Every structure is written in C-alpha cells, then in structure tokens.
GROMACS .gro file of C-alpha atoms in nm:
model
  198
    1MET     CA    1   2.121   8.549   6.241
    2SER     CA    2   1.824   8.423   6.437
    3THR     CA    3   1.488   8.419   6.295
    4LEU     CA    4   1.152   8.500   6.462
    5THR     CA    5   0.870   8.264   6.470
    6ASN     CA    6   0.500   8.302   6.466
    7ILE     CA    7   0.500   8.629   6.273
    8ASP     CA    8   0.177   8.754   6.150
    9LEU     CA    9   0.159   8.956   5.836
   10ARG     CA   10  -0.167   9.145   5.784
   11LEU     CA   11  -0.294   9.427   5.582
   12ALA     CA   12  -0.288   9.773   5.755
   13GLU     CA   13  -0.610   9.926   5.884
   14PRO     CA   14  -0.661  10.307   5.947
   15SER     CA   15  -0.586  10.266   6.313
   16ASP     CA   16  -0.236  10.163   6.194
   17ALA     CA   17  -0.150  10.510   6.065
   18PRO     CA   18   0.067  10.600   6.370
   19LEU     CA   19   0.286  10.300   6.329
   20LEU     CA   20   0.307  10.351   5.952
   21GLY     CA   21   0.402  10.715   6.035
   22VAL     CA   22   0.676  10.584   6.234
   23ALA     CA   23   0.775  10.351   5.948
   24ALA     CA   24   0.774  10.633   5.692
   25LEU     CA   25   0.976  10.864   5.921
   26ALA     CA   26   1.227  10.598   5.985
   27ALA     CA   27   1.275  10.472   5.634
   28GLY     CA   28   1.275  10.839   5.485
   29GLY     CA   29   1.632  10.882   5.656
   30GLY     CA   30   1.559  11.253   5.738
   31ILE     CA   31   1.345  11.350   5.422
   32TYR     CA   32   1.025  11.425   5.612
   33GLU     CA   33   1.209  11.614   5.892
   34HIS     CA   34   1.369  11.822   5.633
   35LEU     CA   35   1.048  11.879   5.448
   36LEU     CA   36   0.854  11.963   5.764
   37ALA     CA   37   1.104  12.137   5.962
   38GLU     CA   38   0.920  12.474   5.963
   39ALA     CA   39   0.575  12.318   5.948
   40ALA     CA   40   0.309  12.560   6.084
   41GLY     CA   41   0.178  12.537   6.423
   42GLY     CA   42   0.478  12.340   6.553
   43LEU     CA   43   0.349  12.000   6.430
   44ASP     CA   44   0.632  11.738   6.411
   45ALA     CA   45   0.692  11.526   6.104
   46ALA     CA   46   0.548  11.211   6.291
   47THR     CA   47   0.200  11.380   6.353
   48VAL     CA   48   0.172  11.517   5.996
   49LEU     CA   49   0.267  11.174   5.847
   50ALA     CA   50   0.011  10.992   6.078
   51SER     CA   51  -0.263  11.221   5.979
   52THR     CA   52  -0.161  11.201   5.605
   53ILE     CA   53  -0.153  10.816   5.620
   54ALA     CA   54  -0.475  10.806   5.809
   55ALA     CA   55  -0.667  10.995   5.536
   56GLY     CA   56  -0.580  10.703   5.302
   57ILE     CA   57  -0.623  10.937   4.999
   58ASP     CA   58  -0.316  10.889   4.787
   59GLY     CA   59  -0.022  10.651   4.768
   60LEU     CA   60   0.104  10.748   5.116
   61SER     CA   61  -0.165  10.576   5.313
   62TRP     CA   62  -0.260  10.286   5.496
   63ARG     CA   63  -0.406  10.126   5.196
   64HIS     CA   64  -0.170   9.855   5.046
   65SER     CA   65   0.060   9.854   5.360
   66VAL     CA   66   0.134   9.566   5.554
   67ILE     CA   67   0.211   9.517   5.926
   68ALA     CA   68   0.432   9.239   6.076
   69ALA     CA   69   0.327   9.144   6.427
   70ALA     CA   70   0.399   8.886   6.676
   71GLU     CA   71   0.243   8.821   7.055
   72THR     CA   72   0.492   9.069   7.173
   73GLY     CA   73   0.366   9.338   6.944
   74ASP     CA   74   0.418   9.528   6.620
   75LEU     CA   75   0.749   9.413   6.454
   76GLY     CA   76   0.765   9.620   6.136
   77ALA     CA   77   0.568   9.768   5.856
   78ALA     CA   78   0.587   9.829   5.473
   79ILE     CA   79   0.397  10.116   5.288
   80ALA     CA   80   0.350  10.049   4.931
   81TYR     CA   81   0.112  10.157   4.655
   82PRO     CA   82   0.065  10.152   4.278
   83ALA     CA   83   0.344  10.367   4.104
   84PRO     CA   84   0.114  10.612   3.915
   85THR     CA   85   0.019  10.760   4.249
   86PHE     CA   86   0.368  10.821   4.339
   87GLY     CA   87   0.449  11.189   4.435
   88LEU     CA   88   0.461  11.418   4.723
   89HIS     CA   89   0.151  11.433   4.925
   90PRO     CA   90  -0.013  11.771   4.889
   91SER     CA   91  -0.050  11.834   5.262
   92ILE     CA   92   0.314  11.769   5.300
   93ALA     CA   93   0.408  11.993   5.002
   94ARG     CA   94   0.206  12.277   5.140
   95ALA     CA   95   0.391  12.261   5.489
   96ALA     CA   96   0.746  12.245   5.317
   97THR     CA   97   0.964  12.534   5.251
   98ALA     CA   98   1.065  12.617   4.885
   99GLU     CA   99   1.431  12.538   4.976
  100ALA     CA  100   1.360  12.188   5.120
  101LEU     CA  101   1.118  12.128   4.812
  102ASN     CA  102   1.394  12.228   4.578
  103ASP     CA  103   1.649  11.998   4.765
  104LEU     CA  104   1.430  11.704   4.703
  105HIS     CA  105   1.309  11.804   4.341
  106PRO     CA  106   1.545  11.530   4.197
  107LEU     CA  107   1.386  11.260   4.403
  108PHE     CA  108   1.025  11.340   4.296
  109ASP     CA  109   1.137  11.366   3.923
  110ALA     CA  110   1.268  11.016   3.955
  111LYS     CA  111   0.942  10.838   3.912
  112PRO     CA  112   0.922  10.470   3.930
  113HIS     CA  113   0.786  10.294   3.618
  114LYS     CA  114   0.412  10.333   3.611
  115ALA     CA  115   0.374   9.949   3.561
  116THR     CA  116   0.528   9.876   3.895
  117TYR     CA  117   0.417   9.886   4.246
  118CYS     CA  118   0.619  10.139   4.463
  119LEU     CA  119   0.751  10.038   4.790
  120HIS     CA  120   0.762  10.373   4.974
  121ALA     CA  121   0.889  10.249   5.320
  122ILE     CA  122   0.999   9.946   5.487
  123TRP     CA  123   1.085   9.934   5.845
  124THR     CA  124   1.166   9.697   6.134
  125ALA     CA  125   1.120   9.785   6.501
  126GLU     CA  126   1.478   9.789   6.646
  127ALA     CA  127   1.437   9.479   6.885
  128ALA     CA  128   1.342   9.280   6.584
  129ARG     CA  129   1.614   9.374   6.348
  130GLY     CA  130   1.828   9.106   6.183
  131GLN     CA  131   1.559   8.836   6.252
  132GLY     CA  132   1.401   8.819   5.906
  133VAL     CA  133   1.103   9.072   5.943
  134GLY     CA  134   1.232   9.304   5.670
  135ALA     CA  135   1.259   9.016   5.419
  136LEU     CA  136   0.903   8.884   5.504
  137LEU     CA  137   0.752   9.235   5.466
  138LEU     CA  138   0.944   9.276   5.138
  139ASP     CA  139   0.823   8.939   4.999
  140ALA     CA  140   0.473   9.037   5.112
  141VAL     CA  141   0.498   9.344   4.892
  142LEU     CA  142   0.632   9.160   4.602
  143ALA     CA  143   0.347   8.928   4.629
  144MET     CA  144   0.097   9.201   4.663
  145ALA     CA  145   0.239   9.366   4.339
  146ALA     CA  146   0.230   9.016   4.151
  147ASP     CA  147  -0.141   8.960   4.259
  148ALA     CA  148  -0.229   9.297   4.145
  149GLY     CA  149  -0.107   9.239   3.805
  150PHE     CA  150   0.204   9.484   3.826
  151SER     CA  151   0.521   9.399   3.630
  152GLY     CA  152   0.741   9.451   3.924
  153VAL     CA  153   0.833   9.667   4.229
  154SER     CA  154   1.030  10.000   4.242
  155LEU     CA  155   1.180  10.194   4.529
  156HIS     CA  156   1.412  10.476   4.631
  157VAL     CA  157   1.685  10.397   4.874
  158TRP     CA  158   1.963  10.602   5.021
  159ALA     CA  159   2.278  10.497   4.838
  160ASP     CA  160   2.473  10.462   5.179
  161ASN     CA  161   2.191  10.228   5.334
  162LYS     CA  162   2.400   9.924   5.302
  163PRO     CA  163   2.173   9.677   5.501
  164ALA     CA  164   1.877   9.791   5.286
  165LEU     CA  165   2.065   9.758   4.970
  166LYS     CA  166   2.174   9.405   5.066
  167LEU     CA  167   1.818   9.298   5.129
  168TYR     CA  168   1.681   9.446   4.806
  169GLU     CA  169   1.964   9.304   4.589
  170SER     CA  170   1.892   8.973   4.744
  171ARG     CA  171   1.541   8.995   4.597
  172GLY     CA  172   1.664   9.085   4.242
  173PHE     CA  173   1.651   9.460   4.290
  174LYS     CA  174   1.881   9.652   4.053
  175ALA     CA  175   1.980  10.022   4.054
  176ILE     CA  176   1.839  10.184   3.742
  177GLN     CA  177   1.911  10.554   3.832
  178ALA     CA  178   2.122  10.748   4.059
  179ILE     CA  179   1.939  11.045   4.219
  180ASP     CA  180   2.153  11.350   4.342
  181ILE     CA  181   2.031  11.475   4.661
  182PRO     CA  182   2.232  11.717   4.855
  183ARG     CA  183   2.350  11.636   5.200
  184ARG     CA  184   2.177  11.835   5.472
  185ASP     CA  185   2.184  11.850   5.855
  186ARG     CA  186   1.835  11.653   5.877
  187MET     CA  187   1.946  11.432   5.573
  188PRO     CA  188   2.299  11.308   5.663
  189HIS     CA  189   2.342  11.092   5.379
  190SER     CA  190   2.634  11.045   5.121
  191GLY     CA  191   2.583  10.941   4.753
  192GLY     CA  192   2.219  11.068   4.717
  193LYS     CA  193   1.958  10.788   4.647
  194LEU     CA  194   1.892  10.518   4.394
  195LEU     CA  195   1.596  10.419   4.212
  196MET     CA  196   1.583  10.048   4.212
  197GLN     CA  197   1.352   9.780   4.042
  198ALA     CA  198   1.283   9.412   4.069
   0.00000   0.00000   0.00000
C-alpha cells in the first residue's frame, strides 16, 4: 500500500457543502437515494444533501467536518458531530416516503451513546483509496472528539463493508448493536448495519 505525502487536513467551511454531500451520499451506501427517490421537484439526493449540509443547522452539516486535500485537489472528507444531534434531518424526512422511512426506522432507533461523537460519514476519492486518507480522516475525528471532551466515537456501518470494518477495527471500534435493515434496490447490502463505538 502506498501512502500519499503532503496531505492537509482542515476543518470544513460552508463552501465545502457539495464535497461533503458527495461524501455523505457515497458513505450512505444507498440510504439517501432510497429516502429521496421520490423527492418533489425532481431534486437528486446529492443536491438535497449539499443544501442540507450548507445550512449548517443540525448534525448533518459542514460544522465539525474535516477535509483531506493535497496539491492535486480534495482527497476525502469526514462528517462528524456530537451524538446528541443524531437523527434524520427534518428536510430529508419531509422529502422521504413513509415506506422509505419505515425501512430505515431501525437505524434511527439505534442512537449512538450521547456522550460520544458521531462519525456520520467518511469518504475517500477513488484515486486516493488505499493510500491512508481514510485513516487520517478517522484519526482526525477521534482527536476532535477527545479535544471536545467526548468519551469516544460512535458510527453506523454496513455489515458487508469489509474495508470500512477493517479500518474501524484497527482503531479499536467494536460492534455494540446489529441493526436489521431490509435489502432494497437502492440499498443492495446484506446483513444490515452495525452500531460501533470506540
């Protein structure tokens, strides 16, 4: 595995909302496409996410998020926030169908411990994968949580996402709850999700 050098980590700004939207969409593994499949006005999930993130109101925002960049451009991003703000953003809930919300009800019931920081999404650009960017972003979130006085970091991950599980386990994350989520066309995953904590 090669490792990139000269990677800069910085806190996100409101102008990073489109990149953070890409990160949330990719890390969601189909969740947002499933929730927003029938959004009014033909808006796609990436547009809705970028708008939500730019507003910076609740957990799903540019605040507390980290960007990894190099001279060649943005390499990845992580979205995190204090766990007490965990939940489905109201603008996304309003646009979702009752059936989609029902499918994901178990996920939103599996709340991270309120004394932890919640890692909502971590994403690495395809060209930078396997080069340590995800590990740098995860370490940055762990450090942010510790600096802010949180007891640890919680996250949800698809049970079949082996690369993510390997990364999280390498940083001491343990599965504390299995979450049954039905397989759907836009969420083609087996085994549901796991709530993990470090």
